[in-house]
mmCIF file of C-alpha atoms and ligand atoms in Angstrom:
data_model
loop_
_atom_site.group_PDB
_atom_site.id
_atom_site.type_symbol
_atom_site.label_atom_id
_atom_site.label_comp_id
_atom_site.label_asym_id
_atom_site.label_seq_id
_atom_site.Cartn_x
_atom_site.Cartn_y
_atom_site.Cartn_z
ATOM 1 C CA MET A 85 33.139 3.411 -6.318
ATOM 2 C CA LYS A 86 35.164 1.732 -3.736
ATOM 3 C CA GLN A 87 37.547 -0.906 -4.979
ATOM 4 C CA PHE A 88 36.683 -4.527 -4.252
ATOM 5 C CA GLN A 89 37.817 -8.082 -4.695
ATOM 6 C CA TYR A 90 36.050 -10.312 -7.091
ATOM 7 C CA VAL A 91 36.129 -14.112 -7.088
ATOM 8 C CA ARG A 92 34.238 -16.804 -8.906
ATOM 9 C CA PRO A 93 34.298 -20.099 -7.247
ATOM 10 C CA LEU A 94 33.506 -23.262 -9.043
ATOM 11 C CA THR A 95 31.708 -25.169 -6.500
ATOM 12 C CA GLN A 96 28.995 -24.689 -3.808
ATOM 13 C CA LEU A 97 31.541 -25.728 -1.172
ATOM 14 C CA ALA A 98 33.871 -23.079 -2.239
ATOM 15 C CA VAL A 99 31.171 -20.394 -2.344
ATOM 16 C CA LEU A 100 30.022 -21.494 1.263
ATOM 17 C CA ALA A 101 33.758 -21.140 2.422
ATOM 18 C CA VAL A 102 33.987 -17.478 1.454
ATOM 19 C CA ILE A 103 30.571 -15.851 1.766
ATOM 20 C CA ASN A 104 30.435 -15.706 5.641
ATOM 21 C CA LYS A 105 33.129 -12.922 5.895
ATOM 22 C CA PRO A 106 31.828 -9.546 6.710
ATOM 23 C CA GLY A 107 31.924 -7.135 3.769
ATOM 24 C CA THR A 108 31.313 -9.954 1.337
ATOM 25 C CA LYS A 109 28.316 -9.964 -1.064
ATOM 26 C CA ILE A 110 26.974 -12.632 -3.406
ATOM 27 C CA ILE A 111 26.455 -11.518 -7.118
ATOM 28 C CA ALA A 112 24.510 -13.320 -9.674
ATOM 29 C CA GLY A 113 22.661 -11.087 -12.270
ATOM 30 C CA GLY A 114 23.611 -7.942 -10.461
ATOM 31 C CA THR A 115 20.794 -6.042 -11.570
ATOM 32 C CA ASN A 116 20.083 -4.528 -8.249
ATOM 33 C CA LEU A 117 23.538 -4.829 -6.427
ATOM 34 C CA VAL A 118 25.521 -3.108 -9.097
ATOM 35 C CA ASP A 119 23.082 -0.106 -8.893
ATOM 36 C CA LEU A 120 23.539 -0.014 -5.108
ATOM 37 C CA MET A 121 27.322 -0.061 -5.427
ATOM 38 C CA LYS A 122 27.324 2.571 -8.118
ATOM 39 C CA ARG A 123 25.328 4.923 -5.739
ATOM 40 C CA GLY A 124 27.311 4.367 -2.747
ATOM 41 C CA VAL A 125 24.338 2.631 -0.867
ATOM 42 C CA THR A 126 26.446 -0.439 -0.338
ATOM 43 C CA ALA A 127 30.204 -0.937 -0.445
ATOM 44 C CA PRO A 128 31.398 -4.461 -0.456
ATOM 45 C CA ASP A 129 35.003 -5.481 0.006
ATOM 46 C CA LYS A 130 34.432 -8.658 -1.930
ATOM 47 C CA LEU A 131 32.005 -9.956 -4.530
ATOM 48 C CA VAL A 132 31.493 -13.741 -4.826
ATOM 49 C CA ASP A 133 30.157 -14.430 -8.318
ATOM 50 C CA ILE A 134 28.117 -17.615 -8.045
ATOM 51 C CA ASN A 135 27.296 -17.939 -11.730
ATOM 52 C CA GLN A 136 29.379 -21.100 -12.125
ATOM 53 C CA LEU A 137 27.151 -23.240 -9.774
ATOM 54 C CA PRO A 138 24.740 -25.599 -11.247
ATOM 55 C CA LEU A 139 21.524 -23.927 -9.930
ATOM 56 C CA LYS A 140 19.694 -23.145 -13.179
ATOM 57 C CA SER A 141 17.547 -26.064 -13.351
ATOM 58 C CA ILE A 142 13.671 -26.253 -13.488
ATOM 59 C CA THR A 143 12.399 -29.833 -12.726
ATOM 60 C CA ALA A 144 9.221 -31.534 -11.875
ATOM 61 C CA THR A 145 9.499 -33.730 -8.711
ATOM 62 C CA PRO A 146 6.998 -36.109 -7.227
ATOM 63 C CA LYS A 147 5.688 -33.146 -4.995
ATOM 64 C CA GLY A 148 5.892 -30.152 -7.286
ATOM 65 C CA LEU A 149 8.299 -27.998 -8.960
ATOM 66 C CA HIS A 150 12.003 -27.329 -8.068
ATOM 67 C CA ILE A 151 13.496 -24.107 -9.552
ATOM 68 C CA GLY A 152 17.245 -23.593 -9.149
ATOM 69 C CA ALA A 153 18.272 -20.265 -7.588
ATOM 70 C CA LEU A 154 20.161 -19.214 -10.689
ATOM 71 C CA ALA A 155 17.330 -19.888 -13.120
ATOM 72 C CA LEU A 156 16.880 -16.604 -15.028
ATOM 73 C CA ASN A 157 13.609 -14.759 -14.551
ATOM 74 C CA SER A 158 13.039 -14.709 -18.313
ATOM 75 C CA VAL A 159 13.577 -18.539 -18.543
ATOM 76 C CA VAL A 160 11.265 -19.325 -15.723
ATOM 77 C CA SER A 161 8.621 -17.186 -17.059
ATOM 78 C CA GLU A 162 8.657 -18.928 -20.333
ATOM 79 C CA ASP A 163 9.170 -22.406 -19.021
ATOM 80 C CA LYS A 164 6.629 -25.056 -20.143
ATOM 81 C CA LEU A 165 6.415 -26.946 -16.845
ATOM 82 C CA VAL A 166 5.824 -23.498 -15.025
ATOM 83 C CA ALA A 167 3.166 -22.517 -17.444
ATOM 84 C CA GLU A 168 1.346 -25.846 -17.102
ATOM 85 C CA LYS A 169 1.730 -26.211 -13.211
ATOM 86 C CA GLN A 170 2.162 -22.750 -11.846
ATOM 87 C CA PRO A 171 0.942 -20.044 -14.429
ATOM 88 C CA LEU A 172 0.557 -17.530 -11.660
ATOM 89 C CA LEU A 173 4.313 -17.569 -11.188
ATOM 90 C CA ALA A 174 4.775 -17.066 -15.012
ATOM 91 C CA MET A 175 2.325 -14.149 -14.794
ATOM 92 C CA ALA A 176 3.969 -12.422 -11.898
ATOM 93 C CA LEU A 177 7.335 -12.738 -13.395
ATOM 94 C CA LYS A 178 6.369 -11.145 -16.747
ATOM 95 C CA ALA A 179 4.845 -8.278 -14.757
ATOM 96 C CA GLY A 180 8.164 -7.371 -13.334
ATOM 97 C CA ALA A 181 11.077 -5.090 -14.607
ATOM 98 C CA SER A 182 11.720 -5.182 -18.455
ATOM 99 C CA PRO A 183 12.717 -8.077 -20.749
ATOM 100 C CA GLN A 184 16.281 -6.988 -20.680
ATOM 101 C CA LEU A 185 16.368 -7.152 -16.820
ATOM 102 C CA ARG A 186 14.574 -10.321 -16.608
ATOM 103 C CA ASN A 187 17.278 -11.826 -18.900
ATOM 104 C CA MET A 188 19.730 -11.044 -16.388
ATOM 105 C CA ALA A 189 17.796 -11.349 -13.030
ATOM 106 C CA THR A 190 17.904 -14.840 -11.290
ATOM 107 C CA VAL A 191 15.292 -16.275 -8.848
ATOM 108 C CA GLY A 192 17.598 -16.005 -5.973
ATOM 109 C CA GLY A 193 18.629 -12.516 -6.803
ATOM 110 C CA ASN A 194 14.980 -11.397 -7.211
ATOM 111 C CA MET A 195 14.370 -12.543 -3.650
ATOM 112 C CA MET A 196 17.317 -10.579 -2.374
ATOM 113 C CA GLN A 197 16.690 -7.263 -4.128
ATOM 114 C CA ARG A 198 16.459 -4.185 -1.874
ATOM 115 C CA THR A 199 13.516 -1.871 -1.565
ATOM 116 C CA ARG A 200 13.203 0.999 -4.095
ATOM 117 C CA CYS A 201 12.432 3.619 -1.487
ATOM 118 C CA THR A 202 13.992 6.627 -2.831
ATOM 119 C CA TYR A 203 15.285 7.803 0.420
ATOM 120 C CA PHE A 204 17.119 4.376 0.640
ATOM 121 C CA TYR A 205 19.012 5.229 -2.682
ATOM 122 C CA ASP A 206 19.770 8.888 -1.848
ATOM 123 C CA THR A 207 22.814 8.851 0.441
ATOM 124 C CA THR A 208 22.288 12.526 1.554
ATOM 125 C CA MET A 209 18.909 11.676 3.181
ATOM 126 C CA PRO A 210 18.071 9.734 6.596
ATOM 127 C CA CYS A 211 17.265 6.105 6.198
ATOM 128 C CA ASN A 212 17.279 3.423 8.918
ATOM 129 C CA LYS A 213 17.597 0.797 6.379
ATOM 130 C CA ARG A 214 20.883 2.240 4.957
ATOM 131 C CA VAL A 215 22.190 3.751 8.087
ATOM 132 C CA PRO A 216 20.398 2.291 11.249
ATOM 133 C CA GLY A 217 19.463 4.964 13.709
ATOM 134 C CA SER A 218 19.740 7.807 11.075
ATOM 135 C CA GLY A 219 15.844 8.232 10.934
ATOM 136 C CA CYS A 220 13.214 7.487 8.210
ATOM 137 C CA GLY A 221 12.869 10.125 5.417
ATOM 138 C CA ALA A 222 9.846 8.465 4.030
ATOM 139 C CA TYR A 223 7.714 8.392 7.315
ATOM 140 C CA GLU A 224 6.626 11.907 7.021
ATOM 141 C CA GLY A 225 8.017 12.566 3.616
ATOM 142 C CA ILE A 226 6.954 11.589 -0.076
ATOM 143 C CA ASN A 227 5.678 8.162 0.781
ATOM 144 C CA ARG A 228 3.480 7.443 -2.231
ATOM 145 C CA MET A 229 5.057 4.153 -2.972
ATOM 146 C CA HIS A 230 5.190 2.922 0.734
ATOM 147 C CA ALA A 231 3.565 0.282 2.827
ATOM 148 C CA ILE A 232 0.068 0.144 4.342
ATOM 149 C CA PHE A 233 0.496 -3.081 6.292
ATOM 150 C CA GLY A 234 3.184 -4.236 8.739
ATOM 151 C CA ALA A 235 5.331 -1.008 8.767
ATOM 152 C CA SER A 236 7.124 0.459 11.923
ATOM 153 C CA THR A 237 7.943 3.879 12.914
ATOM 154 C CA GLN A 238 11.476 2.738 11.818
ATOM 155 C CA CYS A 239 10.688 2.055 8.220
ATOM 156 C CA ILE A 240 7.667 1.866 5.976
ATOM 157 C CA ALA A 241 9.299 0.644 2.795
ATOM 158 C CA VAL A 242 7.966 -2.076 0.636
ATOM 159 C CA HIS A 243 9.499 -5.101 -0.987
ATOM 160 C CA PRO A 244 9.569 -4.507 -4.723
ATOM 161 C CA SER A 245 9.367 -7.996 -6.207
ATOM 162 C CA ASP A 246 6.421 -9.283 -8.238
ATOM 163 C CA MET A 247 7.895 -12.843 -8.505
ATOM 164 C CA CYS A 248 8.047 -13.169 -4.731
ATOM 165 C CA VAL A 249 4.340 -12.202 -4.391
ATOM 166 C CA GLY A 250 3.487 -15.101 -6.638
ATOM 167 C CA LEU A 251 5.768 -17.473 -4.772
ATOM 168 C CA ALA A 252 4.277 -16.443 -1.494
ATOM 169 C CA ALA A 253 0.686 -17.207 -2.667
ATOM 170 C CA LEU A 254 1.765 -20.468 -3.954
ATOM 171 C CA ASP A 255 3.194 -21.703 -0.609
ATOM 172 C CA ALA A 256 6.532 -22.054 -2.049
ATOM 173 C CA VAL A 257 9.491 -23.213 0.190
ATOM 174 C CA VAL A 258 13.042 -21.660 0.025
ATOM 175 C CA VAL A 259 15.870 -24.094 0.008
ATOM 176 C CA ILE A 260 18.925 -22.807 1.823
ATOM 177 C CA ALA A 261 22.478 -24.244 2.017
ATOM 178 C CA GLY A 262 24.863 -23.485 4.671
ATOM 179 C CA LYS A 263 27.966 -25.029 6.061
ATOM 180 C CA LYS A 264 25.898 -27.459 8.106
ATOM 181 C CA GLY A 265 23.824 -28.642 5.303
ATOM 182 C CA GLU A 266 20.408 -27.492 3.819
ATOM 183 C CA ARG A 267 17.429 -26.175 5.493
ATOM 184 C CA ARG A 268 13.859 -25.261 4.171
ATOM 185 C CA LEU A 269 11.979 -22.147 5.076
ATOM 186 C CA PRO A 270 8.342 -21.372 4.023
ATOM 187 C CA PHE A 271 8.579 -18.569 1.474
ATOM 188 C CA THR A 272 6.127 -16.342 3.587
ATOM 189 C CA GLU A 273 8.817 -16.434 6.323
ATOM 190 C CA PHE A 274 11.684 -15.588 4.302
ATOM 191 C CA HIS A 275 11.293 -11.877 4.075
ATOM 192 C CA ARG A 276 10.671 -9.988 7.362
ATOM 193 C CA LEU A 277 8.818 -6.967 8.615
ATOM 194 C CA PRO A 278 10.950 -3.944 9.577
ATOM 195 C CA GLY A 279 10.292 -3.737 13.328
ATOM 196 C CA ASP A 280 13.245 -2.220 15.003
ATOM 197 C CA HIS A 281 15.707 -3.527 12.554
ATOM 198 C CA PRO A 282 14.774 -2.418 9.005
ATOM 199 C CA GLU A 283 18.326 -2.931 7.895
ATOM 200 C CA THR A 284 17.590 -6.762 7.811
ATOM 201 C CA ASP A 285 15.321 -7.565 4.890
ATOM 202 C CA ASN A 286 15.110 -11.284 5.346
ATOM 203 C CA ARG A 287 16.048 -14.545 7.428
ATOM 204 C CA LEU A 288 18.973 -15.682 5.405
ATOM 205 C CA GLY A 289 21.765 -16.145 7.877
ATOM 206 C CA PRO A 290 25.494 -15.221 7.614
ATOM 207 C CA GLY A 291 27.194 -17.635 5.347
ATOM 208 C CA GLU A 292 24.024 -18.995 3.785
ATOM 209 C CA LEU A 293 23.100 -19.360 0.175
ATOM 210 C CA ILE A 294 19.753 -19.655 -1.442
ATOM 211 C CA VAL A 295 19.803 -22.645 -3.748
ATOM 212 C CA ALA A 296 16.353 -23.308 -4.939
ATOM 213 C CA VAL A 297 12.594 -22.539 -4.451
ATOM 214 C CA GLU A 298 10.090 -25.355 -4.470
ATOM 215 C CA ILE A 299 6.398 -25.068 -5.158
ATOM 216 C CA PRO A 300 4.107 -27.859 -4.090
ATOM 217 C CA ASP A 301 1.548 -29.125 -6.693
ATOM 218 C CA ASN A 302 -1.940 -27.603 -6.432
ATOM 219 C CA HIS A 303 -5.193 -27.157 -8.209
ATOM 220 C CA PHE A 304 -4.752 -23.516 -8.871
ATOM 221 C CA ALA A 305 -3.528 -23.688 -12.559
ATOM 222 C CA LYS A 306 -6.958 -23.095 -14.124
ATOM 223 C CA ASN A 307 -7.983 -20.072 -11.928
ATOM 224 C CA SER A 308 -5.082 -17.869 -11.167
ATOM 225 C CA TYR A 309 -4.326 -14.236 -11.865
ATOM 226 C CA TYR A 310 -1.635 -11.710 -11.191
ATOM 227 C CA LEU A 311 -2.779 -8.231 -11.313
ATOM 228 C CA LYS A 312 -0.328 -5.213 -11.104
ATOM 229 C CA ILE A 313 -1.409 -1.670 -10.767
ATOM 230 C CA ARG A 314 1.382 0.798 -11.615
ATOM 231 C CA ASP A 315 2.004 4.267 -13.030
ATOM 232 C CA ARG A 316 2.878 2.943 -16.430
ATOM 233 C CA GLN A 317 2.308 -0.182 -18.284
ATOM 234 C CA SER A 318 5.969 -1.637 -18.197
ATOM 235 C CA TYR A 319 9.195 -1.139 -16.250
ATOM 236 C CA ALA A 320 7.453 0.264 -13.088
ATOM 237 C CA PHE A 321 7.092 -1.015 -9.515
ATOM 238 C CA ALA A 322 3.769 -1.969 -8.260
ATOM 239 C CA LEU A 323 1.569 0.605 -6.542
ATOM 240 C CA VAL A 324 -0.356 -2.375 -5.522
ATOM 241 C CA SER A 325 -0.360 -5.921 -6.952
ATOM 242 C CA VAL A 326 -2.434 -9.036 -6.216
ATOM 243 C CA ALA A 327 -1.614 -12.679 -6.837
ATOM 244 C CA ALA A 328 -5.048 -14.657 -6.689
ATOM 245 C CA ALA A 329 -5.424 -18.366 -6.937
ATOM 246 C CA LEU A 330 -8.697 -20.348 -6.612
ATOM 247 C CA ASP A 331 -9.540 -23.950 -6.698
ATOM 248 C CA ILE A 332 -13.038 -23.953 -7.940
ATOM 249 C CA GLU A 333 -15.541 -26.993 -8.256
ATOM 250 C CA ASN A 334 -19.195 -26.315 -9.630
ATOM 251 C CA GLY A 335 -18.998 -22.738 -8.659
ATOM 252 C CA THR A 336 -17.812 -23.282 -5.008
ATOM 253 C CA ILE A 337 -14.417 -22.222 -3.917
ATOM 254 C CA ARG A 338 -12.486 -25.093 -2.363
ATOM 255 C CA GLN A 339 -9.265 -23.416 -1.862
ATOM 256 C CA ALA A 340 -7.934 -19.751 -2.229
ATOM 257 C CA ARG A 341 -4.598 -18.033 -2.092
ATOM 258 C CA LEU A 342 -4.014 -14.321 -2.045
ATOM 259 C CA ALA A 343 -0.903 -12.257 -1.624
ATOM 260 C CA MET A 344 -0.085 -8.538 -2.290
ATOM 261 C CA GLY A 345 2.899 -6.613 -3.378
ATOM 262 C CA GLY A 346 3.567 -2.800 -3.060
ATOM 263 C CA VAL A 347 1.918 -2.730 0.343
ATOM 264 C CA ALA A 348 4.347 -4.232 2.807
ATOM 265 C CA HIS A 349 8.113 -4.832 3.729
ATOM 266 C CA LYS A 350 7.444 -8.389 2.356
ATOM 267 C CA PRO A 351 4.964 -10.169 0.117
ATOM 268 C CA TRP A 352 1.792 -9.872 2.265
ATOM 269 C CA ARG A 353 -0.213 -12.938 2.382
ATOM 270 C CA LEU A 354 -3.972 -12.460 3.048
ATOM 271 C CA PHE A 355 -4.581 -15.494 5.227
ATOM 272 C CA GLU A 356 -7.958 -14.250 6.837
ATOM 273 C CA ALA A 357 -9.216 -13.307 3.285
ATOM 274 C CA GLU A 358 -8.553 -16.768 1.986
ATOM 275 C CA LYS A 359 -10.135 -18.628 4.764
ATOM 276 C CA SER A 360 -13.349 -16.460 4.270
ATOM 277 C CA LEU A 361 -13.614 -17.569 0.669
ATOM 278 C CA ILE A 362 -13.544 -21.386 1.392
ATOM 279 C CA GLY A 363 -16.985 -22.860 0.718
ATOM 280 C CA LYS A 364 -18.421 -19.712 -0.866
ATOM 281 C CA GLN A 365 -19.836 -19.409 -4.210
ATOM 282 C CA VAL A 366 -17.915 -17.510 -6.907
ATOM 283 C CA SER A 367 -19.391 -14.068 -6.825
ATOM 284 C CA GLU A 368 -18.228 -10.369 -6.879
ATOM 285 C CA ASN A 369 -20.086 -9.809 -3.668
ATOM 286 C CA ASN A 370 -18.199 -12.635 -1.750
ATOM 287 C CA PHE A 371 -14.892 -11.267 -3.415
ATOM 288 C CA GLN A 372 -15.518 -7.644 -2.010
ATOM 289 C CA GLN A 373 -16.265 -9.197 1.270
ATOM 290 C CA ALA A 374 -12.958 -11.030 1.418
ATOM 291 C CA ALA A 375 -11.163 -7.798 0.155
ATOM 292 C CA GLN A 376 -12.571 -5.798 2.999
ATOM 293 C CA LEU A 377 -11.468 -8.510 5.440
ATOM 294 C CA ALA A 378 -8.014 -8.223 4.050
ATOM 295 C CA MET A 379 -7.821 -4.500 4.771
ATOM 296 C CA GLN A 380 -7.992 -5.129 8.649
ATOM 297 C CA GLY A 381 -4.929 -3.301 10.248
ATOM 298 C CA ALA A 382 -4.085 -1.231 7.054
ATOM 299 C CA LYS A 383 -2.733 2.285 7.627
ATOM 300 C CA GLY A 384 -1.852 5.087 5.304
ATOM 301 C CA TYR A 385 0.935 7.595 5.865
ATOM 302 C CA GLY A 386 -0.263 10.598 3.763
ATOM 303 C CA TYR A 387 0.769 10.390 0.144
ATOM 304 C CA ASN A 388 0.110 6.607 -0.002
ATOM 305 C CA SER A 389 -3.374 6.695 1.618
ATOM 306 C CA PHE A 390 -4.929 6.208 -1.846
ATOM 307 C CA LYS A 391 -3.793 2.692 -1.453
ATOM 308 C CA LEU A 392 -6.470 2.071 1.310
ATOM 309 C CA LYS A 393 -9.022 2.113 -1.552
ATOM 310 C CA LEU A 394 -6.938 0.890 -4.342
ATOM 311 C CA ALA A 395 -5.849 -2.212 -2.387
ATOM 312 C CA PRO A 396 -9.486 -3.780 -1.801
ATOM 313 C CA ALA A 397 -10.476 -2.743 -5.311
ATOM 314 C CA SER A 398 -7.567 -4.710 -6.640
ATOM 315 C CA ILE A 399 -8.136 -7.743 -4.612
ATOM 316 C CA THR A 400 -11.700 -7.942 -5.856
ATOM 317 C CA GLU A 401 -10.595 -7.363 -9.540
ATOM 318 C CA ALA A 402 -7.883 -10.052 -9.292
ATOM 319 C CA LEU A 403 -10.220 -12.582 -7.770
ATOM 320 C CA LYS A 404 -12.795 -11.946 -10.536
ATOM 321 C CA HIS A 405 -10.078 -12.425 -13.237
ATOM 322 C CA ALA A 406 -8.908 -15.730 -11.466
ATOM 323 C CA ALA A 407 -12.514 -16.902 -11.363
ATOM 324 C CA GLY A 408 -13.106 -16.091 -14.955
ATOM 325 C CA LEU A 409 -15.914 -13.438 -14.186
ATOM 326 C CA VAL A 410 -14.022 -10.908 -16.318
HETATM 327 FE FE1 LIG B 48 14.817 4.048 4.683
HETATM 328 FE FE2 LIG B 48 12.722 2.490 5.189
HETATM 329 FE FE3 LIG B 48 12.441 4.896 5.725
HETATM 330 FE FE4 LIG B 48 12.651 4.415 3.107
HETATM 331 S S1 LIG B 48 10.936 3.678 4.511
HETATM 332 S S2 LIG B 48 13.725 5.919 4.248
HETATM 333 S S3 LIG B 48 14.094 2.455 3.356
HETATM 334 S S4 LIG B 48 13.871 3.651 6.637
#
């Protein structure tokens, strides 16, 4: 591994003063970054450890929940406020990784984790995300885990997070600090599609730091569900996952939220399917129709084409669980 500098600033100002330099990476839990460094996928000159910053709290505000970027995944998943107000987030977190990893991983780090495309981690293979312009090993390769929505000829990788799928469904907002102050970005706009620049995963600018996510209050707590389909029951990334949240009154759907994981370069929100459910009765038939609508534009690349059937079945199943039909 290349030698690197390690610094641990004590204040946010001190962090912001050093993270805009090329070759500098932020480290918190390190559950993905350290692997990337050990494999030679990334080789920073300097690591800025942000664990001294006071960004661990989970608080209720007049508008919703405020979760600090350094809150541990394990802590958030067991938090009473989260369980009461946003149980979908707790479910998504508990579906991710392993207890040991959740004890180290932070909310901000979870958002910043890189794809688990095997070609990305194998430095002998072409990968436009790792080395722009080198090609995409997965496009005509072993692409069983890869995207069916929003991919490009440059990259068909998926974002690996479960937590982020839950946050996308819940209309979360990312609070980002920079030298000029704070800005807020809808969670669904934080991660980006690959296009011609798959090396860029998200819209965090140079010198910026994620400080929190905020989730507005909603009426989804009673009827929400996170379904994760994977090759084994724990410590496996999603083939397909679905975050489903419904606001139901007397059997009629007032509001719906749907997002998928394992299918795109970002958490994939199903806006059209959500709209189609508003005003409809809770029924398997209506859920199946919404699932079919969600599949518009989906495309398989060979080994992952099974997802074209698995995805709508998973959407229907997640909605049934959320509605209490199963
Ligand atoms: Fe690299 Fe993306 Fe292709 Fe995987 S899918 S090899 S990450 S360019």
